[in-house]
PDB file of C-alpha atoms in Angstrom:
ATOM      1  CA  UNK G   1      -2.635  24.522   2.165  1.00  0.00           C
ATOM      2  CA  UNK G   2      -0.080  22.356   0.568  1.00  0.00           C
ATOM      3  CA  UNK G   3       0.117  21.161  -2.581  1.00  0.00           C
ATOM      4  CA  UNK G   4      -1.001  17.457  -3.412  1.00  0.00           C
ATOM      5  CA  UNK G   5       1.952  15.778  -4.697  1.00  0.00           C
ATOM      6  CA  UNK G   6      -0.629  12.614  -5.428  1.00  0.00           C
ATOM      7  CA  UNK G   7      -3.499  14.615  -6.613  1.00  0.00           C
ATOM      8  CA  UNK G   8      -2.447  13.923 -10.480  1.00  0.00           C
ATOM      9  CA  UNK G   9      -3.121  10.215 -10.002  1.00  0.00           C
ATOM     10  CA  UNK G  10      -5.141   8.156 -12.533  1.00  0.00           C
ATOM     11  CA  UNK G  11      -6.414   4.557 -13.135  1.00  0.00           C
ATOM     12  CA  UNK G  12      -4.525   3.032 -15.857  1.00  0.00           C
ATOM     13  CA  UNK G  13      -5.322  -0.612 -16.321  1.00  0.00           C
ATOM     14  CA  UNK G  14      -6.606  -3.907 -13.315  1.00  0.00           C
ATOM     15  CA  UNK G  15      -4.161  -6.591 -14.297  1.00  0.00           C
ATOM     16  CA  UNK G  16      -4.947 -10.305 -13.354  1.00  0.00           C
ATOM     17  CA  UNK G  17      -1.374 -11.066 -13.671  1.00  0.00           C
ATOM     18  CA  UNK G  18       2.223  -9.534 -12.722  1.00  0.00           C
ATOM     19  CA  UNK G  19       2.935  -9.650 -16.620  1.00  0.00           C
ATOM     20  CA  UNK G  20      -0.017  -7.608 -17.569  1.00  0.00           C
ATOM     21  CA  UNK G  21       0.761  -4.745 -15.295  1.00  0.00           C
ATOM     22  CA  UNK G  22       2.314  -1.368 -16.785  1.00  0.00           C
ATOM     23  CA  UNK G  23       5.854  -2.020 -17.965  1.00  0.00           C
ATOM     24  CA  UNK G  24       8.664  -2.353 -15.061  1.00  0.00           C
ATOM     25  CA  UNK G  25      10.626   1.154 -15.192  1.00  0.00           C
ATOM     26  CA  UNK G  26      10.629   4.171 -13.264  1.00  0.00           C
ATOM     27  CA  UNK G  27       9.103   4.103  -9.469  1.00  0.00           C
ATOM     28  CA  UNK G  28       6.318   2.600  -7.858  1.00  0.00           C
ATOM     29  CA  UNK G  29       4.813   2.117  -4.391  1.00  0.00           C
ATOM     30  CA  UNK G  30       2.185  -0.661  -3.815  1.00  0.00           C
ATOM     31  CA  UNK G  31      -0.860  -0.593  -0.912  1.00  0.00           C
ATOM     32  CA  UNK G  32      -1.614  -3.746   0.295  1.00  0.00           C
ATOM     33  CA  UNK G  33      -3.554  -4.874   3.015  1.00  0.00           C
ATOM     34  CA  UNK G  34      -6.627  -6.796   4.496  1.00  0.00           C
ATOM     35  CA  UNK G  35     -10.059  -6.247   2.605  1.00  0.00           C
ATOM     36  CA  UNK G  36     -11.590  -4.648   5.601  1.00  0.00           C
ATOM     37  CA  UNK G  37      -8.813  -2.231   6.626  1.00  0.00           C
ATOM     38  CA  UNK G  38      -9.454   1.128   4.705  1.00  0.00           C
ATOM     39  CA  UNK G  39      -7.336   0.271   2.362  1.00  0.00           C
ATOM     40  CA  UNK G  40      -9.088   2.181  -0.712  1.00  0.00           C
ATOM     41  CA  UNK G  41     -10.519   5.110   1.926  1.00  0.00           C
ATOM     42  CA  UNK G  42      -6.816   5.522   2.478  1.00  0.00           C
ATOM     43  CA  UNK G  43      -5.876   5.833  -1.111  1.00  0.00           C
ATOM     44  CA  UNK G  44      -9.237   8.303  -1.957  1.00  0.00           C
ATOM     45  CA  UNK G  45      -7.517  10.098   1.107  1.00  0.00           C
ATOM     46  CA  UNK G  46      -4.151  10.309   0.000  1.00  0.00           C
ATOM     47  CA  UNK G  47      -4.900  11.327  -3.897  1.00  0.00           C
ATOM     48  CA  UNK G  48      -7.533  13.887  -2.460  1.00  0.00           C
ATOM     49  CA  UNK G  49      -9.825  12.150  -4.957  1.00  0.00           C
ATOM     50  CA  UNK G  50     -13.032  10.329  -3.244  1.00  0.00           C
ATOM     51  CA  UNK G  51     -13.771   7.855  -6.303  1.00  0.00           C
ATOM     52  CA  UNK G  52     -10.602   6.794  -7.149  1.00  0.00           C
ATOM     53  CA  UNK G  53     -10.363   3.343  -5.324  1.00  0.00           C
ATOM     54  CA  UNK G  54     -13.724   1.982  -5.005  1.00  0.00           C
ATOM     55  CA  UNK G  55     -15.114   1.750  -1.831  1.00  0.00           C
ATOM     56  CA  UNK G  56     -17.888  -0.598  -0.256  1.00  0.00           C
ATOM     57  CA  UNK G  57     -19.376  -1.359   3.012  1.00  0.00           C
ATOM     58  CA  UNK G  58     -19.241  -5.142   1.516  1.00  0.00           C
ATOM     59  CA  UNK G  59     -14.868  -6.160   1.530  1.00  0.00           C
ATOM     60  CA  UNK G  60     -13.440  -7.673  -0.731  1.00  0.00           C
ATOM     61  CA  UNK G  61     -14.153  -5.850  -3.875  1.00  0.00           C
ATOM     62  CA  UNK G  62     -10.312  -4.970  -4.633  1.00  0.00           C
ATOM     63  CA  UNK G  63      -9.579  -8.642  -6.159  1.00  0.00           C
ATOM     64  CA  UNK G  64      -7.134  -7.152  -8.824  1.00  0.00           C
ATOM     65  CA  UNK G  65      -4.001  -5.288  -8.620  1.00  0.00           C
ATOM     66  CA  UNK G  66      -5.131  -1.835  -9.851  1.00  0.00           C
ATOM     67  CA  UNK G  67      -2.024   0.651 -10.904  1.00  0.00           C
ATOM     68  CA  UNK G  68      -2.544   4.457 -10.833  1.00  0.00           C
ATOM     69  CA  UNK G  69      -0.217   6.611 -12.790  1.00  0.00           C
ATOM     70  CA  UNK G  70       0.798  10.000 -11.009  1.00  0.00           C
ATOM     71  CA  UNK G  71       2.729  12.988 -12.417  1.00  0.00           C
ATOM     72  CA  UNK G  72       5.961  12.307 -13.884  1.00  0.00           C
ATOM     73  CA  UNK G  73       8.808  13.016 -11.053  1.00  0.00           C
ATOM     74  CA  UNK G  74      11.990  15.389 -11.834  1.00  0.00           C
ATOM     75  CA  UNK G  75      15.055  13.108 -10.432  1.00  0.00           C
ATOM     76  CA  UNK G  76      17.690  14.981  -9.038  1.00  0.00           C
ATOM     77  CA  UNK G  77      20.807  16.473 -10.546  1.00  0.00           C
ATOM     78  CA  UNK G  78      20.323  14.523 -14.080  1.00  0.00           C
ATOM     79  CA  UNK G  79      16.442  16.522 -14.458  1.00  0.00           C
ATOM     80  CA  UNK G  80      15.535  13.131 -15.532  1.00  0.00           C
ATOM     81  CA  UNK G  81      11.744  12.771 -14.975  1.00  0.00           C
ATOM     82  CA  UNK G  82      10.671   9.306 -14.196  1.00  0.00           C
ATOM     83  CA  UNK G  83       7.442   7.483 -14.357  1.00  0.00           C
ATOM     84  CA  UNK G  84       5.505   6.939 -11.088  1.00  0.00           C
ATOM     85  CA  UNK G  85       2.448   4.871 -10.186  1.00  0.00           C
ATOM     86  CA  UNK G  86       0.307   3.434  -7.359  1.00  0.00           C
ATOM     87  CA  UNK G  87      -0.546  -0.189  -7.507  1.00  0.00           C
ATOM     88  CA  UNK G  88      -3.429  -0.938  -5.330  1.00  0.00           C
ATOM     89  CA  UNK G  89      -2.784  -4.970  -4.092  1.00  0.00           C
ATOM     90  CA  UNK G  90      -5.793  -7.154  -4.267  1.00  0.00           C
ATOM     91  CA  UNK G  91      -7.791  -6.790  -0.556  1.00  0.00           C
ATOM     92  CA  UNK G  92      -6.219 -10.082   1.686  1.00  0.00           C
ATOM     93  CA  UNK G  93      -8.383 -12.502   3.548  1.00  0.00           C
ATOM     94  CA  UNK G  94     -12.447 -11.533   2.966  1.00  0.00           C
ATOM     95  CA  UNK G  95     -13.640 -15.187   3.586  1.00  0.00           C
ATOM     96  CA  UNK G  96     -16.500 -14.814   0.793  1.00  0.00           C
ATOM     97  CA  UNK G  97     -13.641 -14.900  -1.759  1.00  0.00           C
ATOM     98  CA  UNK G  98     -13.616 -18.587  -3.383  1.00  0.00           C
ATOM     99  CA  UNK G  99     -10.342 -20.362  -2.366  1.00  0.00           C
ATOM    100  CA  UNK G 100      -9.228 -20.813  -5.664  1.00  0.00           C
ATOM    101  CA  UNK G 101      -9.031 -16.797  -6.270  1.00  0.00           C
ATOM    102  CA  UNK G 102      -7.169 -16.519  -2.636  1.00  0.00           C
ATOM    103  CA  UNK G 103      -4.650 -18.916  -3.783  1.00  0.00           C
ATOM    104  CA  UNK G 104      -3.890 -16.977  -6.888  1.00  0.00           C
ATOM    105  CA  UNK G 105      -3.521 -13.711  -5.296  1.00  0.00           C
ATOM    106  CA  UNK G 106      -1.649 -15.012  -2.597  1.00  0.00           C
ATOM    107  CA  UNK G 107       0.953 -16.629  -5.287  1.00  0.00           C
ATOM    108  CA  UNK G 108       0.441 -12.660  -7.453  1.00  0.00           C
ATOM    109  CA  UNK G 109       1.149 -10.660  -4.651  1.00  0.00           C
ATOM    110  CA  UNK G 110       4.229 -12.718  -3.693  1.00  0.00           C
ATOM    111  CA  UNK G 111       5.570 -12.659  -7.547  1.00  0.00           C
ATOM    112  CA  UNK G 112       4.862  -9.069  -7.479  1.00  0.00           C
ATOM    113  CA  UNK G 113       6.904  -8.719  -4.678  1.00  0.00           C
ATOM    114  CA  UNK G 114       9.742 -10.516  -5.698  1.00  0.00           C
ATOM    115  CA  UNK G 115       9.893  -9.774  -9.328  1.00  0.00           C
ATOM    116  CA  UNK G 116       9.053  -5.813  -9.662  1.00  0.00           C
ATOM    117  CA  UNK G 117      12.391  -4.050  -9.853  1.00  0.00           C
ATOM    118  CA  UNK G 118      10.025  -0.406  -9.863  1.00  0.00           C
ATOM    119  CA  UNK G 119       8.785  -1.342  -6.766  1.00  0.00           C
ATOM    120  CA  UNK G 120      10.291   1.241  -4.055  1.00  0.00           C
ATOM    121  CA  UNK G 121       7.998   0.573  -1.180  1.00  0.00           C
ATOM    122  CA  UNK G 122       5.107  -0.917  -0.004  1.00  0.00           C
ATOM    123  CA  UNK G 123       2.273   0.821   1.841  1.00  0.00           C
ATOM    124  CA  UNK G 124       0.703  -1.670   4.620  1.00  0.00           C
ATOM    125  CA  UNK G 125      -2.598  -0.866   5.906  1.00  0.00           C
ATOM    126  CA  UNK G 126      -3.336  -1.830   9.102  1.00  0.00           C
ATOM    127  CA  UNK G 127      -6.933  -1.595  11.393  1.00  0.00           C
ATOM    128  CA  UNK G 128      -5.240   0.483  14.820  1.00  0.00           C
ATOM    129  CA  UNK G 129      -8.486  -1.520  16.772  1.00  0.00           C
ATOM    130  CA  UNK G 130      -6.913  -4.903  16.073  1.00  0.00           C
ATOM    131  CA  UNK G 131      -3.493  -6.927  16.332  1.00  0.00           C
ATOM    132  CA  UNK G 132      -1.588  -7.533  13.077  1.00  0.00           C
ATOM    133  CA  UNK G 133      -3.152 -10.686  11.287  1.00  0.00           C
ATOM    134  CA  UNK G 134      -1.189 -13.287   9.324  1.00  0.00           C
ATOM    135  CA  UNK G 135      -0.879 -11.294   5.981  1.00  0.00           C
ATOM    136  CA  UNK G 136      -0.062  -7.944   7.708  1.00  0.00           C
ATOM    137  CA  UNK G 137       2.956  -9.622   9.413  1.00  0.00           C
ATOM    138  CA  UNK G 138       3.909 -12.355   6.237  1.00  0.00           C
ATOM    139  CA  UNK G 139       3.681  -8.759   4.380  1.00  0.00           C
ATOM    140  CA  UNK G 140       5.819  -6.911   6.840  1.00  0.00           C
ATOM    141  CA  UNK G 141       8.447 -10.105   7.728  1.00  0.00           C
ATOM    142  CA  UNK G 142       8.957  -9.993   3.578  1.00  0.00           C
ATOM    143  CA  UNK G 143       9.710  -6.125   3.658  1.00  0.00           C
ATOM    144  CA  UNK G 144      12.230  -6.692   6.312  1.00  0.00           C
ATOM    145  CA  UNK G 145      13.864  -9.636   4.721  1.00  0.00           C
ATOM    146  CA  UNK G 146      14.751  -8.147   1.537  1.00  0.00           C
ATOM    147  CA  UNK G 147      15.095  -4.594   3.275  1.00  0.00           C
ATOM    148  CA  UNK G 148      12.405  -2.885   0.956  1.00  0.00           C
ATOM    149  CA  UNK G 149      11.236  -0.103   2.595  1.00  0.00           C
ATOM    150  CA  UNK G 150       7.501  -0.698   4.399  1.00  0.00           C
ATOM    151  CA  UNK G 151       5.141   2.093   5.686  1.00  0.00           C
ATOM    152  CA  UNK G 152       2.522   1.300   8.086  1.00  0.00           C
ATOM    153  CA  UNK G 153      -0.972   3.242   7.826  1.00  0.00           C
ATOM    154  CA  UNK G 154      -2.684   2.130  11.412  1.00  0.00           C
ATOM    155  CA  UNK G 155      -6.055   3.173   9.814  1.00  0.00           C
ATOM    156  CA  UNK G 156      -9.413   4.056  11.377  1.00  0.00           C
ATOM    157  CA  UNK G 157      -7.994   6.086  14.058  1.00  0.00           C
ATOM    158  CA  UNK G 158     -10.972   8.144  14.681  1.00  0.00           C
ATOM    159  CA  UNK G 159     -12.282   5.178  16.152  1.00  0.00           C
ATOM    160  CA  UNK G 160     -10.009   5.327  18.850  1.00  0.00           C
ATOM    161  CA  UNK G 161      -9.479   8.112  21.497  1.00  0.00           C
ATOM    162  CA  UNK G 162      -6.188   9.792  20.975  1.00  0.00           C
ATOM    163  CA  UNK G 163      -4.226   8.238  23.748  1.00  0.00           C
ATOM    164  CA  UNK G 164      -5.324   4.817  22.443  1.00  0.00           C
ATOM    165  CA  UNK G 165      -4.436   5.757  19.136  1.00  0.00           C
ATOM    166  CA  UNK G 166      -0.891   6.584  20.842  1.00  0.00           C
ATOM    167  CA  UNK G 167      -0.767   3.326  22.762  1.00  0.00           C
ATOM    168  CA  UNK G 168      -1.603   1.229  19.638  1.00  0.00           C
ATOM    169  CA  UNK G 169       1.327   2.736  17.851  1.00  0.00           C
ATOM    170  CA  UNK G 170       3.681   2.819  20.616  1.00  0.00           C
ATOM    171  CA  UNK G 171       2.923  -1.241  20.906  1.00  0.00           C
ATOM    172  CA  UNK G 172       3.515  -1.954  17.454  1.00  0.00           C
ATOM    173  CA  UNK G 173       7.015   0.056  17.094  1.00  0.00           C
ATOM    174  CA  UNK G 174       7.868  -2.073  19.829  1.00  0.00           C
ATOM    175  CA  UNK G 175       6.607  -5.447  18.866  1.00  0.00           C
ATOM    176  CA  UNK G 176       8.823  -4.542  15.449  1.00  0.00           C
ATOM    177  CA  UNK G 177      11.401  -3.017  16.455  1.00  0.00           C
ATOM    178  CA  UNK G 178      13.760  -0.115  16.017  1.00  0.00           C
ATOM    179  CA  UNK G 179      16.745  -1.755  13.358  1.00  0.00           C
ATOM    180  CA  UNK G 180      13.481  -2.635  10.487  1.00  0.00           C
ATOM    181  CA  UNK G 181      12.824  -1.032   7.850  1.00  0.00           C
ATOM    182  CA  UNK G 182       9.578   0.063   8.880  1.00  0.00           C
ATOM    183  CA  UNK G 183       7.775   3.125   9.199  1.00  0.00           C
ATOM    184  CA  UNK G 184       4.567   3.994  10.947  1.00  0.00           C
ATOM    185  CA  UNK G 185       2.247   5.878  11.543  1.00  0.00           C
ATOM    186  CA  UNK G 186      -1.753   6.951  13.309  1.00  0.00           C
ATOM    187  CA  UNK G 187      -4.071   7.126  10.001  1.00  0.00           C
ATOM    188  CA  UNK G 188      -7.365   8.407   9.756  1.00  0.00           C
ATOM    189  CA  UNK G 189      -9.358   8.868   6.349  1.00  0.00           C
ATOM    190  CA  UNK G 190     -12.496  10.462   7.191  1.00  0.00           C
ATOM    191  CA  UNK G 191     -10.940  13.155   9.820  1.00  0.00           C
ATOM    192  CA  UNK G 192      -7.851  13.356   7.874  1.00  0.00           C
ATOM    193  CA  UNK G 193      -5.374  12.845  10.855  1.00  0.00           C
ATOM    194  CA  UNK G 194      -2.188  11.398   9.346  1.00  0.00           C
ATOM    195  CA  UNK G 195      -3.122  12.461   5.616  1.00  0.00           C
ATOM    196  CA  UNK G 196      -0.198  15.003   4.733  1.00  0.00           C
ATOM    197  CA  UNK G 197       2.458  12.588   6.498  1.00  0.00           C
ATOM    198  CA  UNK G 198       1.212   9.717   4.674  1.00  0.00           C
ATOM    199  CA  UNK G 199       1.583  11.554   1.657  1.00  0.00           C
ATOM    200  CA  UNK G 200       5.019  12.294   2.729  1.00  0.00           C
ATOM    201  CA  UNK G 201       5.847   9.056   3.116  1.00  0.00           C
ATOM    202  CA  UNK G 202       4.858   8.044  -0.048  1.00  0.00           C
ATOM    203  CA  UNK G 203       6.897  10.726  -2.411  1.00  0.00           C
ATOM    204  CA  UNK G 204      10.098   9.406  -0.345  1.00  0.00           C
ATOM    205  CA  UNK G 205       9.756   6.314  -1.238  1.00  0.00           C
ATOM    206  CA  UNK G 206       9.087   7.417  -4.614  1.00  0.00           C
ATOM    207  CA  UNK G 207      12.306   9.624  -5.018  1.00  0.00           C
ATOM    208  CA  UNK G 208      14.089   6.606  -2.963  1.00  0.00           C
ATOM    209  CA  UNK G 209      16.978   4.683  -4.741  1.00  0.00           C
ATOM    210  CA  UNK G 210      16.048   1.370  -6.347  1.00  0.00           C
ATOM    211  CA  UNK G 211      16.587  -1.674  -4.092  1.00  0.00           C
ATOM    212  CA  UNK G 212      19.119  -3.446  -6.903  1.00  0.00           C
ATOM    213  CA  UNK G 213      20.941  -0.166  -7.626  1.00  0.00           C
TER     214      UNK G 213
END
């Protein structure tokens, strides 16, 4: 079996803020994504550790950005190793959160997005039993704008047959389109289908270039 290149990771600090996040250097790659969409199951998935995103059958519980530290990475010819993390983005649109706390994530997430110079990547989670909503396309329209790499997860596969699974993918690569820098994928926590590409996905955008080199 292959190594977990994720397996290392470990909470560090929930910031409120952008500014009280872990300082901006080396690489990181956010998850973001509706409070109902499996967003920490993927995570527990990915890391191979079950409680390290909190999970609930009530959404909405993610209402800080979370960073996990992983294993320093060796960069390339210069041996340099470099600092890596996970930041887990605050779950988008679970009604029971007061307005007031939407409107201040909304206005985080989009200064994290702008001002984070370690960001590499972002890591959209997506239910494969439901069209895009407003955030998931806001999210990926933003990725494509300022060309920053964007990963789909179409989670909760198992819920689907595997031809609809197929279908569901095949619709979204063409509702977005070959020329954007998007990536997807079928995504399945609890049967891990999708699990070792995922992973994948995530150490390249890790070892990726930064986006104002």
């Amino acid at each position: 079996m292959p190594t977990n290149p994720l397996q290392g990771a470990q909470f560090v600090l929930a910031a409120h803020r952008v500014q009280q996040l872990p300082p901006d250097e080396g690489a990181e790659v956010a998850f973001a994504g509706r409070s109902n969409a499996g967003k920490s199951s993927a995570l527990n998935a990915l890391t191979g550790q079950k409680g390290l995103a909190r999970t609930s059958k009530t959404p909405g519980r993610t209402q800080q950005m979370v960073a996990f530290s992983l294993p320093p990475l060796l960069r390339g010819e210069t041996s340099q190793l470099l600092d890596t993390r996970l930041i887990d983005l605050p779950g988008y649109g679970y009604a029971k959160v007061p307005e007031a706390l939407r409107e201040h994530w909304r206005h985080e997430i989009d200064r994290y997005l702008h001002v984070r110079r370690s960001l590499r990547g972002v890591v959209l989670i997506v239910d494969i039993r439901h069209p895009m909503k407003e955030f998931d396309r806001m999210m990926m329209d933003f990725c494509i704008a300022t060309l920053l790499p964007c990963h789909v997860l179409l989670t909760k596969a198992d819920k689907l047959s595997r031809n609809q699974a197929a279908q569901a993918l095949a619709a979204l690569r063409k509702e977005v389109g070959a020329n954007a820098p998007v990536t997807m994928q079928v995504f399945s926590a609890p049967d891990g289908t999708g699990v070792e590409e995922a992973r994948a996905a995530v150490m390249g955008l890790l070892e990726s270039d930064a986006r104002n080199a």
